XYZ file of C-alpha atoms in Angstrom:
496
model
C 102.038 204.535 139.119
C 104.197 201.389 139.226
C 101.494 199.478 141.115
C 98.903 200.508 138.522
C 101.244 199.424 135.707
C 101.831 196.050 137.353
C 98.095 195.529 137.795
C 97.450 196.372 134.160
C 100.052 193.823 133.079
C 98.413 191.171 135.256
C 95.003 191.964 133.766
C 96.415 191.775 130.233
C 98.054 188.446 131.056
C 94.790 186.999 132.300
C 92.978 188.314 129.214
C 95.563 186.763 126.890
C 95.178 183.434 128.671
C 91.496 183.433 127.744
C 91.977 184.387 124.075
C 92.366 180.806 122.739
C 89.304 179.693 124.685
C 87.241 182.644 123.443
C 88.232 181.980 119.822
C 87.493 178.288 120.256
C 84.077 179.038 121.736
C 83.294 181.345 118.819
C 84.280 178.647 116.310
C 82.170 176.085 118.188
C 79.042 178.237 118.111
C 79.620 179.108 114.448
C 79.762 175.462 113.349
C 76.923 174.511 115.686
C 74.761 177.101 113.941
C 75.848 175.664 110.561
C 75.408 172.128 111.856
C 73.407 170.840 108.888
C 76.326 171.615 106.576
C 78.431 169.121 108.551
C 76.056 166.338 107.489
C 76.760 166.199 103.763
C 78.942 163.125 103.323
C 77.338 159.687 103.185
C 80.500 158.170 104.673
C 79.214 159.435 108.020
C 76.523 156.731 107.874
C 78.893 153.779 107.649
C 81.345 155.384 110.081
C 78.574 155.456 112.696
C 77.390 151.969 111.751
C 80.860 150.508 112.287
C 81.250 152.370 115.561
C 77.946 150.958 116.777
C 79.016 147.449 115.755
C 82.189 147.844 117.827
C 80.156 148.996 120.829
C 77.652 146.159 120.453
C 80.168 143.347 119.925
C 83.076 144.666 122.020
C 85.331 143.614 119.154
C 87.105 145.100 116.151
C 86.071 144.427 112.536
C 88.599 142.292 110.704
C 86.615 141.498 107.552
C 83.909 143.165 105.483
C 80.316 142.305 106.288
C 78.462 145.253 104.732
C 78.823 144.520 101.003
C 77.831 141.504 98.925
C 80.729 142.056 96.508
C 83.497 141.810 99.128
C 81.878 139.814 101.920
C 84.543 138.173 104.074
C 87.424 140.100 102.501
C 90.081 141.352 104.968
C 89.356 144.889 106.123
C 90.281 146.881 109.217
C 89.031 150.215 110.510
C 91.885 152.674 111.045
C 89.455 155.229 112.518
C 87.764 152.958 115.043
C 87.985 155.350 118.012
C 86.401 158.211 116.062
C 83.699 155.862 114.819
C 82.917 154.764 118.367
C 82.716 158.400 119.491
C 80.364 159.283 116.635
C 78.222 156.192 117.214
C 77.900 156.876 120.944
C 76.985 160.531 120.408
C 74.485 159.590 117.687
C 72.854 156.999 119.938
C 72.489 159.596 122.700
C 71.361 162.699 120.789
C 70.631 161.702 117.191
C 72.382 163.757 114.515
C 72.931 166.522 117.063
C 75.559 164.294 118.681
C 77.962 164.095 115.689
C 77.385 167.794 114.987
C 78.332 168.794 118.548
C 81.322 166.451 118.493
C 82.552 167.875 115.174
C 82.048 171.485 116.236
C 83.871 170.816 119.522
C 86.815 169.248 117.656
C 87.096 172.288 115.378
C 86.898 174.575 118.411
C 89.671 172.682 120.183
C 91.806 172.799 117.028
C 91.446 176.558 116.734
C 92.122 177.094 120.431
C 95.316 175.015 120.282
C 96.482 176.822 117.140
C 95.969 180.277 118.694
C 97.698 179.168 121.892
C 100.748 177.918 119.993
C 100.957 180.915 117.654
C 100.451 183.789 120.086
C 103.735 182.979 121.840
C 105.574 184.120 118.709
C 103.290 186.542 116.849
C 100.858 187.839 119.469
C 97.175 187.207 119.936
C 95.773 189.421 117.102
C 97.897 187.789 114.395
C 97.332 184.332 115.904
C 93.572 184.831 115.739
C 93.867 186.065 112.140
C 95.802 182.952 111.107
C 93.239 180.730 112.847
C 90.361 182.394 111.006
C 92.169 182.026 107.676
C 92.811 178.346 108.422
C 89.095 177.822 109.054
C 88.223 179.635 105.829
C 90.533 177.388 103.797
C 89.258 174.154 105.336
C 85.572 174.980 105.817
C 84.399 172.817 102.906
C 86.069 169.765 104.450
C 84.625 170.297 107.923
C 82.269 167.311 108.049
C 81.102 164.838 110.680
C 83.896 162.412 109.876
C 86.956 161.025 111.722
C 89.520 163.374 110.169
C 87.988 166.279 112.071
C 88.270 164.526 115.435
C 91.965 163.977 114.689
C 92.536 167.607 113.657
C 93.320 168.989 117.148
C 95.781 166.141 117.723
C 97.528 166.945 114.438
C 97.903 170.630 115.331
C 99.098 169.853 118.868
C 101.612 167.245 117.650
C 103.186 169.412 114.941
C 103.049 172.516 117.145
C 104.927 170.791 119.944
C 107.538 169.410 117.531
C 108.064 172.852 115.991
C 108.369 174.370 119.473
C 111.087 171.843 120.350
C 112.888 172.600 117.086
C 112.715 176.332 117.785
C 114.313 175.705 121.183
C 116.987 173.559 119.478
C 116.091 170.653 121.701
C 114.618 167.168 121.360
C 110.883 166.541 121.807
C 109.606 165.284 125.120
C 108.721 161.610 125.540
C 105.507 162.709 127.233
C 104.163 163.714 123.825
C 104.149 160.164 122.473
C 100.607 159.372 123.731
C 99.440 162.008 121.235
C 100.700 159.831 118.390
C 98.987 156.760 119.838
C 95.739 158.730 120.151
C 96.059 160.029 116.580
C 96.656 156.508 115.236
C 93.428 155.314 116.848
C 91.416 158.301 115.620
C 92.396 158.480 111.950
C 94.828 157.135 109.390
C 96.276 160.599 108.820
C 98.738 159.923 111.635
C 101.263 158.882 108.967
C 101.671 162.602 108.210
C 102.750 163.181 111.801
C 105.368 160.467 111.461
C 106.604 161.818 108.130
C 107.080 165.347 109.511
C 109.392 164.250 112.326
C 112.337 164.059 109.892
C 112.301 167.582 108.409
C 111.387 169.165 111.762
C 114.346 167.425 113.393
C 116.641 168.970 110.772
C 115.393 172.406 111.819
C 116.491 171.700 115.394
C 119.840 170.220 114.385
C 120.704 172.964 111.883
C 120.576 175.713 114.505
C 122.111 173.757 117.397
C 125.696 174.223 118.539
C 128.114 172.181 116.433
C 129.295 170.123 119.364
C 125.856 168.755 120.199
C 124.330 168.315 116.737
C 125.023 164.592 116.451
C 123.674 163.843 119.927
C 120.582 165.966 119.248
C 120.013 164.269 115.898
C 120.225 160.818 117.481
C 117.670 161.836 120.127
C 115.290 162.889 117.346
C 115.914 159.611 115.523
C 115.149 157.661 118.690
C 112.029 159.740 119.226
C 110.918 158.967 115.668
C 111.401 155.238 116.198
C 109.437 155.279 119.438
C 106.735 157.402 117.761
C 106.465 154.735 115.069
C 106.021 152.123 117.793
C 103.441 154.341 119.519
C 101.463 154.553 116.272
C 101.092 150.769 116.423
C 99.470 150.944 119.874
C 96.053 150.185 118.412
C 93.839 147.081 118.420
C 95.332 146.221 115.014
C 98.992 146.727 115.916
C 101.359 147.169 112.952
C 98.498 146.551 110.494
C 97.280 150.065 111.294
C 100.217 151.429 109.300
C 99.378 149.233 106.332
C 95.694 150.113 106.499
C 96.432 153.837 106.686
C 98.539 153.765 103.525
C 96.364 151.438 101.409
C 94.328 154.374 100.096
C 97.456 155.779 98.425
C 97.698 152.710 96.170
C 94.420 153.411 94.370
C 96.112 155.190 91.462
C 93.738 156.666 88.876
C 90.781 156.245 91.212
C 92.058 159.050 93.437
C 91.315 161.515 90.627
C 87.608 160.569 90.753
C 86.992 160.654 94.513
C 86.217 164.293 95.334
C 88.388 164.670 98.430
C 91.356 162.999 96.745
C 91.183 165.080 93.564
C 93.977 167.564 92.822
C 93.285 171.242 93.475
C 91.446 172.947 90.622
C 92.308 176.556 89.830
C 89.780 176.901 86.999
C 87.860 179.198 89.353
C 89.302 181.333 92.134
C 89.322 179.592 95.521
C 90.466 180.627 99.018
C 93.333 178.138 98.709
C 94.530 179.820 95.527
C 94.287 183.187 97.264
C 96.283 181.883 100.237
C 99.060 180.592 97.987
C 99.308 183.868 96.087
C 99.252 185.863 99.330
C 102.017 183.705 100.796
C 104.212 184.225 97.743
C 103.488 187.966 97.640
C 104.213 188.395 101.351
C 107.465 186.497 101.069
C 108.678 188.746 98.269
C 107.366 191.990 99.753
C 108.730 191.532 103.270
C 111.813 189.548 102.321
C 110.876 186.615 104.520
C 113.931 184.448 105.178
C 113.404 180.803 106.135
C 115.748 177.956 106.943
C 116.031 175.068 104.483
C 113.963 172.664 106.652
C 111.143 175.210 107.017
C 111.162 175.818 103.251
C 110.941 172.068 102.697
C 108.014 171.795 105.141
C 106.071 174.536 103.384
C 106.796 173.077 99.954
C 105.759 169.604 101.123
C 102.487 170.856 102.634
C 101.808 172.915 99.486
C 102.498 169.946 97.215
C 100.186 167.761 99.309
C 97.376 170.329 99.090
C 97.863 170.698 95.331
C 97.801 166.909 94.883
C 94.725 166.206 97.029
C 92.178 168.781 98.172
C 91.727 166.896 101.457
C 95.295 167.974 102.359
C 94.300 171.641 102.278
C 93.367 171.226 105.956
C 96.953 170.302 106.832
C 98.261 173.205 104.746
C 95.907 175.666 106.433
C 96.668 174.665 110.026
C 100.335 173.631 109.807
C 101.908 176.298 107.595
C 101.244 178.985 110.270
C 103.096 176.813 112.803
C 106.082 176.603 110.446
C 106.074 180.376 109.885
C 105.385 181.402 113.487
C 108.966 181.803 114.739
C 110.316 183.602 111.616
C 107.319 185.942 111.652
C 107.816 186.563 115.365
C 111.410 187.610 114.673
C 110.250 189.847 111.832
C 107.523 191.486 113.940
C 108.833 191.357 117.519
C 106.227 191.712 120.238
C 106.733 194.350 122.952
C 107.800 192.710 126.199
C 106.462 194.521 129.276
C 108.484 194.637 132.436
C 108.062 191.657 134.721
C 105.195 192.125 137.111
C 106.020 189.278 139.423
C 104.160 186.053 139.958
C 100.418 186.262 139.570
C 98.581 185.988 142.880
C 96.203 183.163 143.602
C 93.104 185.420 143.292
C 94.222 186.276 139.736
C 94.513 182.630 138.827
C 91.057 181.940 140.218
C 89.632 184.845 138.223
C 91.151 183.378 135.057
C 89.745 179.924 135.850
C 86.342 181.455 136.589
C 86.406 183.266 133.249
C 87.195 180.006 131.461
C 84.330 178.224 133.217
C 81.948 181.034 132.290
C 82.919 180.738 128.608
C 82.385 176.976 128.654
C 79.075 177.344 130.520
C 77.847 179.994 128.084
C 78.728 177.747 125.126
C 76.876 174.783 126.623
C 73.855 176.926 127.509
C 73.749 178.228 123.949
C 73.919 174.634 122.718
C 70.986 173.565 124.889
C 68.867 176.526 123.794
C 69.643 175.959 120.121
C 68.926 172.235 120.275
C 65.605 173.026 121.909
C 64.179 174.411 118.665
C 66.438 173.000 115.922
C 66.636 169.442 114.660
C 69.673 168.505 112.586
C 69.026 166.490 109.429
C 71.283 164.848 106.873
C 71.552 166.240 103.336
C 68.673 164.828 101.289
C 70.787 164.172 98.188
C 72.688 161.519 100.167
C 69.576 159.862 101.600
C 67.270 158.235 98.990
C 64.677 157.375 101.653
C 61.652 156.756 99.434
C 63.624 154.737 96.889
C 65.129 152.484 99.558
C 61.690 152.025 101.138
C 60.490 150.664 97.800
C 63.482 148.336 97.508
C 62.722 146.941 100.962
C 59.074 146.422 100.034
C 60.135 144.425 96.985
C 62.623 142.440 99.128
C 65.450 143.081 96.674
C 68.600 141.169 97.617
C 71.389 142.518 95.391
C 71.340 146.261 94.669
C 73.687 147.924 92.215
C 73.965 151.240 94.050
C 75.530 154.602 93.310
C 78.795 155.276 95.151
C 77.270 158.109 97.199
C 74.339 155.938 98.361
C 76.507 153.203 99.869
C 76.693 154.739 103.327
C 72.943 155.235 103.581
C 72.221 151.675 102.434
C 74.602 150.361 105.109
C 72.700 152.388 107.705
C 69.523 150.616 106.523
C 71.190 147.175 106.814
C 71.094 146.590 103.058
C 74.200 144.892 101.580
C 75.889 147.253 99.135
C 77.596 146.846 95.797
C 80.062 149.626 96.653
C 80.540 152.325 99.286
C 83.112 154.874 100.455
C 85.641 152.283 101.662
C 87.533 152.493 98.376
C 90.585 150.643 99.703
C 88.380 147.579 100.286
C 87.171 147.348 96.690
C 90.374 148.306 94.887
C 91.156 150.533 91.941
C 89.964 148.318 89.068
C 86.624 147.413 90.651
C 85.580 151.005 91.314
C 87.061 152.338 88.077
C 84.954 149.825 86.123
C 81.936 150.887 88.170
C 82.453 154.597 87.435
C 83.165 154.031 83.751
C 79.998 151.951 83.423
C 77.672 154.337 85.273
C 79.160 157.617 84.035
C 78.876 156.679 80.356
C 82.601 156.413 79.607
C 82.322 152.680 78.892
C 78.586 151.888 78.872
C 79.273 148.415 77.513
C 80.638 147.515 80.966
C 77.272 148.056 82.627
C 75.404 144.930 81.441
C 78.483 142.818 82.171
C 78.673 144.084 85.770
C 74.928 143.572 86.280
C 75.076 139.992 85.054
C 78.384 139.108 86.690
C 77.126 140.132 90.147
C 73.558 138.840 89.598
C 72.012 142.238 90.288
C 68.267 142.368 91.063
C 67.830 146.150 91.013
C 69.830 149.325 90.466
C 69.764 152.453 92.620
C 71.564 155.272 90.827
C 71.623 159.055 91.107
C 68.916 160.900 89.213
C 71.437 163.249 87.595
C 73.872 160.516 86.498
C 74.112 158.986 82.981
C 73.558 155.481 84.361
C 69.732 155.585 84.493
C 69.558 156.822 80.880
C 71.798 153.933 79.799
C 69.574 151.457 81.666
C 66.480 152.923 79.992
C 67.915 151.713 76.685
C 69.221 148.417 78.024
C 67.184 145.372 77.068
C 65.875 143.367 79.999
C 65.647 146.291 82.421
C 62.797 148.663 83.254
C 62.505 151.835 85.313
C 60.033 151.498 88.169
C 60.780 154.564 90.265
C 62.346 158.011 89.942
C 62.504 161.168 92.029
C 64.909 164.106 92.317
C 67.432 161.970 94.187
C 67.441 158.420 92.842
C 66.203 156.156 90.052
C 65.387 152.448 90.388
C 65.554 149.874 87.606
C 64.685 146.179 87.945
C 64.934 143.213 85.625
C 61.897 142.648 83.396
C 61.840 139.036 84.490
C 61.757 139.877 88.232
C 58.252 139.295 89.615
C 55.927 141.170 87.289
C 54.760 143.484 90.072
C 53.030 146.678 89.122
C 55.513 149.463 88.639
C 55.470 152.173 91.285
C 54.686 155.647 89.965
C 57.562 158.045 89.415
C 57.692 161.185 91.504
């Protein structure tokens, strides 16, 4: 009987070891199947274009060379490593490359989250939290650098919280994670900011005699982490570049991902907040002051900018893991002794089989499915016409900037908002959205615009229809083109 019990424990242990990998594989296949939904943001175009430039020139961009309104202005890429990864994958497999890369990053994120959570709350609850995190962030899962940095964010915060739970200082061996994060995406500043409150969690519960020494070790770790974040081709300028977006003021309320959360209609995020409050009251959840601060900070960030919902979804479970584990203790079976080498090989074989099955599924799916970018972001026919007319200066819609860059056409504006500044883009939006239509002719004349390329559903084309000196020469369901009446007198192309 005892031998049978010991064997069952060993089998359960091997099964639990494979749970994170199984959940990750499921998430990977799910997002691979939904791959076209990952290609909905035109920023992916210029991210890939910059990554390809880095590969071609073996250098880092220091100035802008994609717009005609900011040509030569200082600009650095704080996501250069992600851009290189996307560019390389796109060059190898077309749009399937970025899709696979994005799906793999989400899978790794989920696997790491389950691995970190199941220590405290068990595999079933860990899997549940991971699925809820995916549900909350699914609309922001796109082929963009922030997704490639997501597993690093979860690993970094999870390891810091684990150290705090042990009332110890973080290991120096974790610092390369911060350096990697800083090269992948500008969101690494969040990882630096969280070191402070997490350190207070460790210090608060440490023995009184060692609190000061422990606090100083955390402070030293934070300083070295700050130095590690500067281990990029740009050095300390990476920090400046990562925070420039926060200085855009009113503009952040117009860029979709930087808008505040909107509760006019019920959303999963609203449901998660209400469920968290209800659970806290119902079960009498007791948290330390630092953990309360962390949850409030992550909630405030998500309420301020919808792009921060990802951090809320994946990091709040890590903050709650230990308190929930104490509230719902997991049964601890009797020790079964060290696992034999055949058991370890069986576990490794199971992991290899899961990876092999995922890759085989990928190959089979790619054999009959071709990923394509969302048509509303790609005005192909309109840009073809602009190239035929050899237009030099195009006044383009914000969402078309990335696609124009991919076609090697200098842009008026694109998704690099920090390059153009608050006033420039605010004037652009006010002019094209009808809030201050009198700005439109001034912008067109000031920048010597030859043609406009605006969204078909925007007020801008209707304003241009009434503007003297401009005529509509093309329109479809995606874009509308206007040119100056005095251009070249060419026959207008038929509208579609």
